[in-house]
Tab-separated table of C-alpha atoms in Angstrom:
chain	number	residue	atom	x	y	z
X	1	MET	CA	-2.050	-8.687	-29.567
X	2	SER	CA	-3.408	-5.421	-30.831
X	3	VAL	CA	-3.537	-2.159	-28.912
X	4	ASP	CA	-6.747	-1.003	-27.353
X	5	LEU	CA	-7.137	0.388	-24.779
X	6	SER	CA	-10.217	0.465	-23.937
X	7	LYS	CA	-10.232	-3.495	-24.276
X	8	ALA	CA	-8.690	-3.839	-21.293
X	9	VAL	CA	-10.677	-1.213	-18.694
X	10	GLY	CA	-12.911	-3.438	-16.760
X	11	PHE	CA	-10.583	-6.477	-17.661
X	12	GLN	CA	-11.103	-8.863	-14.452
X	13	LEU	CA	-7.887	-11.218	-14.042
X	14	GLN	CA	-7.802	-14.115	-12.220
X	15	ASP	CA	-8.276	-14.219	-8.704
X	16	HIS	CA	-5.656	-15.116	-6.606
X	17	PRO	CA	-5.493	-17.003	-3.483
X	18	VAL	CA	-4.107	-15.486	-0.464
X	19	ALA	CA	-2.951	-16.259	2.910
X	20	TRP	CA	-2.357	-16.082	6.278
X	21	THR	CA	-1.127	-16.683	9.952
X	22	LYS	CA	-1.282	-14.163	13.201
X	23	LYS	CA	2.448	-14.685	12.878
X	24	ASP	CA	2.145	-12.824	9.542
X	25	LEU	CA	0.462	-9.873	11.414
X	26	LEU	CA	3.190	-9.931	13.520
X	27	LEU	CA	5.850	-9.686	10.417
X	28	TYR	CA	3.764	-7.342	8.597
X	29	ALA	CA	3.459	-4.619	12.032
X	30	ILE	CA	7.009	-4.594	12.627
X	31	GLY	CA	8.285	-4.028	8.546
X	32	ILE	CA	6.228	-1.602	8.831
X	33	GLY	CA	8.248	0.055	12.671
X	34	ALA	CA	5.309	-0.794	15.671
X	35	LYS	CA	6.456	-0.492	18.862
X	36	LYS	CA	6.693	-2.391	22.235
X	37	ASP	CA	3.980	-0.293	23.374
X	38	ASP	CA	2.006	-1.485	20.599
X	39	LEU	CA	0.317	-4.753	22.061
X	40	SER	CA	-2.824	-4.858	19.776
X	41	PHE	CA	0.318	-5.703	16.489
X	42	VAL	CA	2.898	-7.440	17.799
X	43	TYR	CA	1.824	-9.651	21.070
X	44	GLU	CA	-0.469	-12.355	19.442
X	45	LEU	CA	-2.108	-13.013	23.271
X	46	ASP	CA	-3.011	-9.288	23.678
X	47	LYS	CA	-6.039	-9.035	24.380
X	48	SER	CA	-7.250	-6.755	21.598
X	49	PHE	CA	-4.440	-7.750	19.529
X	50	ALA	CA	-5.907	-7.590	15.320
X	51	ALA	CA	-4.297	-7.202	12.367
X	52	PHE	CA	-2.573	-3.877	11.050
X	53	PRO	CA	-5.609	-2.515	8.890
X	54	THR	CA	-3.126	-1.944	5.516
X	55	PHE	CA	-2.272	-5.956	6.378
X	56	PRO	CA	-4.089	-6.309	2.588
X	57	VAL	CA	-1.767	-4.632	0.443
X	58	ILE	CA	0.656	-7.161	1.042
X	59	LEU	CA	-1.299	-9.965	-0.140
X	60	ASN	CA	-0.890	-9.404	-4.363
X	61	LEU	CA	3.279	-10.656	-3.395
X	62	LYS	CA	2.683	-12.846	-0.355
X	63	GLY	CA	-0.619	-15.014	-2.305
X	64	GLN	CA	-0.710	-17.662	0.340
X	65	HIS	CA	3.377	-18.873	-0.106
X	66	ALA	CA	4.975	-19.106	3.290
X	67	ASP	CA	8.061	-19.365	2.091
X	68	VAL	CA	10.019	-17.091	0.308
X	69	THR	CA	9.390	-16.277	-3.510
X	70	ASP	CA	11.258	-14.910	-6.504
X	71	PHE	CA	9.953	-12.040	-7.136
X	72	ASN	CA	11.162	-12.007	-10.837
X	73	LYS	CA	8.346	-15.286	-11.369
X	74	LEU	CA	5.607	-12.972	-9.707
X	75	VAL	CA	5.668	-10.197	-11.594
X	76	ARG	CA	4.942	-11.693	-14.555
X	77	SER	CA	1.216	-10.908	-15.146
X	78	GLU	CA	-0.749	-12.346	-16.774
X	79	PRO	CA	-1.316	-11.080	-20.738
X	80	ILE	CA	-3.717	-8.019	-20.642
X	81	PRO	CA	-5.893	-7.607	-23.332
X	82	GLY	CA	-5.364	-4.451	-25.712
X	83	LEU	CA	-2.355	-3.019	-23.648
X	84	PRO	CA	1.238	-3.650	-25.057
X	85	LYS	CA	4.047	-5.700	-23.328
X	86	PHE	CA	5.629	-3.426	-21.139
X	87	ASP	CA	9.052	-2.918	-19.862
X	88	PRO	CA	9.707	-4.676	-16.432
X	89	SER	CA	12.218	-2.369	-15.134
X	90	ARG	CA	10.928	0.792	-16.428
X	91	ILE	CA	7.245	0.307	-13.703
X	92	VAL	CA	6.765	2.286	-11.218
X	93	HIS	CA	4.096	2.109	-7.810
X	94	GLY	CA	2.399	5.004	-8.398
X	95	SER	CA	0.103	4.873	-6.113
X	96	GLN	CA	-1.893	2.775	-3.339
X	97	SER	CA	-4.952	2.925	-1.639
X	98	ILE	CA	-6.509	0.931	0.762
X	99	GLU	CA	-10.007	0.883	2.226
X	100	SER	CA	-10.999	-1.230	5.037
X	101	LEU	CA	-14.740	-2.525	4.619
X	102	LYS	CA	-14.721	-5.301	7.779
X	103	PRO	CA	-11.614	-6.324	10.858
X	104	LEU	CA	-9.498	-9.170	9.183
X	105	PRO	CA	-9.733	-12.220	10.513
X	106	THR	CA	-5.626	-12.870	13.135
X	107	GLU	CA	-6.157	-16.504	10.314
X	108	SER	CA	-7.028	-16.778	6.783
X	109	GLY	CA	-7.923	-20.279	6.932
X	110	GLU	CA	-9.327	-20.997	3.319
X	111	GLY	CA	-10.789	-19.976	0.200
X	112	TRP	CA	-9.355	-16.290	0.590
X	113	ARG	CA	-8.637	-15.206	-2.367
X	114	LEU	CA	-7.961	-11.140	-4.542
X	115	LYS	CA	-10.019	-10.337	-6.569
X	116	ARG	CA	-9.051	-8.601	-9.072
X	117	ARG	CA	-9.909	-6.066	-12.280
X	118	ILE	CA	-8.213	-3.112	-14.308
X	119	ILE	CA	-10.275	0.202	-12.969
X	120	GLY	CA	-8.164	3.107	-15.723
X	121	ILE	CA	-5.792	3.224	-18.293
X	122	HIS	CA	-3.897	6.535	-18.888
X	123	GLU	CA	-1.540	7.339	-21.752
X	124	ASN	CA	0.116	10.917	-21.265
X	125	LYS	CA	3.697	11.578	-23.139
X	126	SER	CA	5.980	10.755	-20.249
X	127	GLY	CA	3.963	7.190	-20.085
X	128	VAL	CA	1.499	4.581	-19.948
X	129	ILE	CA	-0.170	4.348	-15.978
X	130	VAL	CA	-2.889	1.487	-15.006
X	131	GLU	CA	-4.989	1.397	-12.293
X	132	SER	CA	-5.828	-2.005	-10.500
X	133	GLU	CA	-8.266	-3.246	-8.028
X	134	ALA	CA	-8.433	-5.771	-5.852
X	135	LEU	CA	-11.066	-7.045	-3.160
X	136	LEU	CA	-10.005	-9.502	-0.234
X	137	VAL	CA	-13.060	-12.190	-0.253
X	138	ASP	CA	-13.436	-14.639	1.940
X	139	GLY	CA	-14.488	-18.111	1.221
X	140	ASN	CA	-18.336	-16.767	0.794
X	141	GLU	CA	-16.932	-13.967	-1.051
X	142	VAL	CA	-18.006	-12.138	2.034
X	143	PRO	CA	-15.659	-8.519	0.747
X	144	TYR	CA	-13.162	-7.129	4.072
X	145	SER	CA	-11.084	-4.338	1.759
X	146	ARG	CA	-10.545	-2.726	-1.572
X	147	MET	CA	-7.341	-1.463	-2.848
X	148	VAL	CA	-7.131	0.274	-5.694
X	149	SER	CA	-2.988	0.592	-7.598
X	150	ALA	CA	-1.462	2.573	-9.877
X	151	THR	CA	1.229	1.224	-11.848
X	152	PHE	CA	3.464	3.878	-14.363
X	153	ASN	CA	4.777	2.348	-16.876
X	154	VAL	CA	7.871	4.694	-17.305
X	155	GLY	CA	8.522	6.648	-21.018
X	156	ALA	CA	5.537	3.168	-22.828
X	157	LYS	CA	4.021	3.732	-25.211
X	158	ALA	CA	0.608	2.045	-26.945
X	159	THR	CA	-0.917	4.318	-29.430
X	160	GLY	CA	1.510	7.160	-28.942
X	161	GLU	CA	-1.763	9.449	-28.535
X	162	LYS	CA	-3.244	11.037	-25.323
X	163	PHE	CA	-6.083	8.220	-23.539
X	164	SER	CA	-7.986	8.062	-20.491
X	165	HIS	CA	-11.103	5.850	-19.696
X	166	ALA	CA	-11.214	4.915	-15.672
X	167	ILE	CA	-14.548	2.969	-14.550
X	168	GLY	CA	-13.370	3.031	-10.988
X	169	LYS	CA	-11.480	4.966	-8.725
X	170	ALA	CA	-9.057	5.306	-5.626
X	171	PRO	CA	-10.006	8.149	-2.810
X	172	SER	CA	-9.938	11.184	-3.732
X	173	PRO	CA	-7.540	13.867	-1.775
X	174	GLN	CA	-8.263	16.991	-0.863
X	175	VAL	CA	-5.893	19.944	-1.108
X	176	VAL	CA	-4.461	21.827	1.708
X	177	PRO	CA	-4.892	25.599	2.034
X	178	LYS	CA	-1.416	27.045	1.191
X	179	GLY	CA	0.175	27.838	4.431
X	180	ARG	CA	-2.623	25.941	6.584
X	181	THR	CA	-0.091	24.652	9.798
X	182	PRO	CA	-0.537	20.739	10.738
X	183	ASP	CA	-2.802	19.850	12.925
X	184	TYR	CA	-0.629	16.269	13.844
X	185	VAL	CA	3.099	15.831	12.860
X	186	VAL	CA	4.731	13.186	13.613
X	187	ALA	CA	8.302	12.875	13.269
X	188	GLU	CA	10.165	8.696	13.275
X	189	GLU	CA	13.112	7.019	11.627
X	190	THR	CA	14.082	4.033	9.881
X	191	SER	CA	16.146	1.859	11.310
X	192	GLU	CA	18.909	-0.188	9.212
X	193	GLU	CA	17.712	-2.940	8.116
X	194	GLN	CA	13.783	-1.682	8.074
X	195	ALA	CA	13.699	-3.689	4.941
X	196	ILE	CA	15.046	-6.389	5.671
X	197	ILE	CA	12.654	-7.196	8.079
X	198	TYR	CA	9.697	-5.767	6.011
X	199	ARG	CA	10.200	-7.589	3.014
X	200	LEU	CA	10.016	-10.886	4.903
X	201	SER	CA	6.227	-10.373	4.695
X	202	GLY	CA	6.415	-11.297	0.948
X	203	ASP	CA	7.496	-9.024	-1.070
X	204	PHE	CA	11.266	-10.037	-2.155
X	205	ASN	CA	12.486	-7.740	-4.180
X	206	PRO	CA	15.619	-7.621	-4.656
X	207	LEU	CA	16.002	-3.729	-4.967
X	208	HIS	CA	15.261	-3.353	-0.941
X	209	ILE	CA	18.068	-5.660	-0.234
X	210	ASP	CA	20.978	-5.665	-2.726
X	211	PRO	CA	24.122	-3.309	-3.112
X	212	ARG	CA	24.460	-3.963	-6.261
X	213	ILE	CA	20.598	-3.984	-7.530
X	214	GLY	CA	20.807	-0.934	-5.571
X	215	GLN	CA	23.249	1.090	-7.300
X	216	ARG	CA	23.054	-0.211	-10.703
X	217	ALA	CA	19.227	1.625	-10.546
X	218	GLY	CA	20.664	4.735	-9.267
X	219	PHE	CA	19.761	4.320	-5.595
X	220	GLY	CA	23.026	3.547	-3.647
X	221	GLY	CA	21.990	0.976	-2.678
X	222	PRO	CA	18.776	-0.830	-1.375
X	223	ILE	CA	15.660	1.452	-1.178
X	224	LEU	CA	12.956	0.418	1.807
X	225	HIS	CA	9.827	-0.514	-0.363
X	226	GLY	CA	6.781	1.731	-1.177
X	227	LEU	CA	4.774	-0.056	0.983
X	228	GLY	CA	6.585	0.222	3.896
X	229	THR	CA	7.279	4.300	3.682
X	230	PHE	CA	3.190	3.716	3.497
X	231	GLY	CA	2.674	1.399	6.328
X	232	PHE	CA	4.630	4.400	8.773
X	233	ALA	CA	2.647	6.953	8.140
X	234	ALA	CA	-0.620	4.262	8.468
X	235	ARG	CA	0.698	4.060	11.938
X	236	ALA	CA	1.765	7.681	12.725
X	237	VAL	CA	-2.215	7.977	11.380
X	238	LEU	CA	-3.614	5.774	13.296
X	239	LYS	CA	-1.696	6.282	16.254
X	240	SER	CA	-2.115	10.534	16.164
X	241	ILE	CA	-5.876	10.142	15.315
X	242	GLY	CA	-7.624	7.110	16.187
X	243	ASN	CA	-5.666	5.655	18.890
X	244	ASN	CA	-4.660	3.072	17.628
X	245	ASP	CA	-7.739	1.629	16.858
X	246	PRO	CA	-7.148	-0.787	13.684
X	247	ALA	CA	-10.852	-0.845	13.452
X	248	ALA	CA	-11.340	3.274	13.396
X	249	LEU	CA	-8.686	3.327	9.986
X	250	LEU	CA	-12.110	3.302	7.244
X	251	ALA	CA	-9.657	4.311	4.732
X	252	PHE	CA	-5.641	5.316	3.616
X	253	GLY	CA	-4.420	6.364	-0.050
X	254	THR	CA	-0.849	8.365	-1.576
X	255	ARG	CA	1.368	9.330	-4.285
X	256	PHE	CA	5.244	7.234	-4.130
X	257	THR	CA	7.203	10.592	-5.405
X	258	SER	CA	10.855	9.997	-3.462
X	259	PRO	CA	12.288	7.449	-2.675
X	260	VAL	CA	13.246	6.747	0.811
X	261	LYS	CA	16.741	5.118	2.074
X	262	PRO	CA	16.999	2.537	5.478
X	263	GLY	CA	18.036	4.374	8.342
X	264	ASP	CA	16.086	7.128	7.248
X	265	SER	CA	14.203	9.723	9.155
X	266	LEU	CA	10.671	10.330	8.410
X	267	GLU	CA	7.772	13.392	8.849
X	268	THR	CA	3.679	12.646	8.776
X	269	SER	CA	2.155	15.460	8.470
X	270	ILE	CA	-1.647	15.496	9.198
X	271	TRP	CA	-4.116	17.661	8.569
X	272	LYS	CA	-7.787	17.570	9.559
X	273	MET	CA	-10.419	18.422	6.598
X	274	ASN	CA	-13.540	17.557	7.608
X	275	GLU	CA	-15.659	16.158	9.630
X	276	SER	CA	-18.773	14.315	9.347
X	277	GLY	CA	-22.001	13.989	12.362
X	278	ASP	CA	-21.351	10.730	12.041
X	279	GLY	CA	-18.161	10.846	13.745
X	280	VAL	CA	-16.177	10.267	10.553
X	281	ILE	CA	-13.035	12.648	9.950
X	282	ASP	CA	-11.015	13.446	6.594
X	283	LEU	CA	-7.649	13.820	7.302
X	284	ALA	CA	-5.083	15.262	4.565
X	285	PHE	CA	-1.478	14.051	5.042
X	286	SER	CA	2.390	14.236	3.314
X	287	THR	CA	5.315	12.550	4.583
X	288	LYS	CA	8.542	13.861	4.260
X	289	ASN	CA	12.108	12.434	4.376
X	290	LEU	CA	14.398	14.108	6.309
X	291	THR	CA	17.405	13.010	5.718
X	292	SER	CA	16.963	13.882	2.049
X	293	GLY	CA	14.360	16.819	2.090
X	294	LYS	CA	11.763	15.738	0.177
X	295	VAL	CA	8.247	14.445	0.176
X	296	CYS	CA	8.158	10.447	-0.436
X	297	LEU	CA	3.919	10.591	-0.083
X	298	GLY	CA	2.605	13.157	-1.642
X	299	GLY	CA	-0.747	13.496	-1.586
X	300	GLY	CA	-2.961	11.454	1.674
X	301	VAL	CA	-5.699	10.957	1.949
X	302	ALA	CA	-7.035	9.252	5.038
X	303	ARG	CA	-10.374	8.531	6.442
X	304	VAL	CA	-11.100	7.652	10.253
X	305	ARG	CA	-14.343	6.794	12.649
X	306	ILE	CA	-13.970	8.574	15.914
X	307	GLY	CA	-15.362	6.124	18.888
X	308	GLY	CA	-14.768	3.676	20.748
X	309	ARG	CA	-10.988	3.521	21.680
X	310	ALA	CA	-10.314	5.979	19.146
X	311	LYS	CA	-11.147	10.145	20.280
X	312	LEU	CA	-9.449	13.077	19.255
């Protein structure tokens, strides 16, 4: 296949069927650290039981599967015109965002799928970044969430020249003024079994459970799923500003900047940036791994609606 990066931008991948049950919502919630008082996310008979708003990010790997899956087979993507073949061992999840368009039902039923396309390609001297969009729709084509993820193919060369083209983008973060004190700070510990729990939502990458693979990769053992840390930060934002109302989190996104090991302590700092007249507030956030001393989630952006259960 010849390399022409411009051909890849806009390419529509095959639709990806997905499904979930209430049990899947419960597993995801405890995988991202939900506590005993988060009853609307961990107790299916609670009158306010709902999907945690970032749940759809797991569906690309979970698909329709109710049992364990072979991660290495799942990540073999279909050929994309214009792109070279990348080394799977050199692919890094660079960033992730989700925009909530409608509240999710607690069970999917038939016909749900992800409509996926490539919305951006960027090549520089460090490698190639591929940005993908996934739109979660029901059987009537009604969209419920929009997700954008970026994968960084470390050291990859496509044309050997600088290239950048995009037809869509994730929500853009705002720069926090230097020295400004956060409006909220949330500290929380992950458990040593956190990755063991999170993987049950559908991400069975052996890196997150097999000590030998984690050691070979240079991490000294298993690391927590990036999207697991992503969920911890989303919980911090929703509880601090949205009063744990799942309908309050309209958008959430971040860059993955360093690994987290199960058992590490996290601290999420949140800044209020601006508030619109319709009760929507834009936020910036970052999450620091207190155990390693490194920022693990950077350039965080969130949008929260204040009203109903939510309040400042």
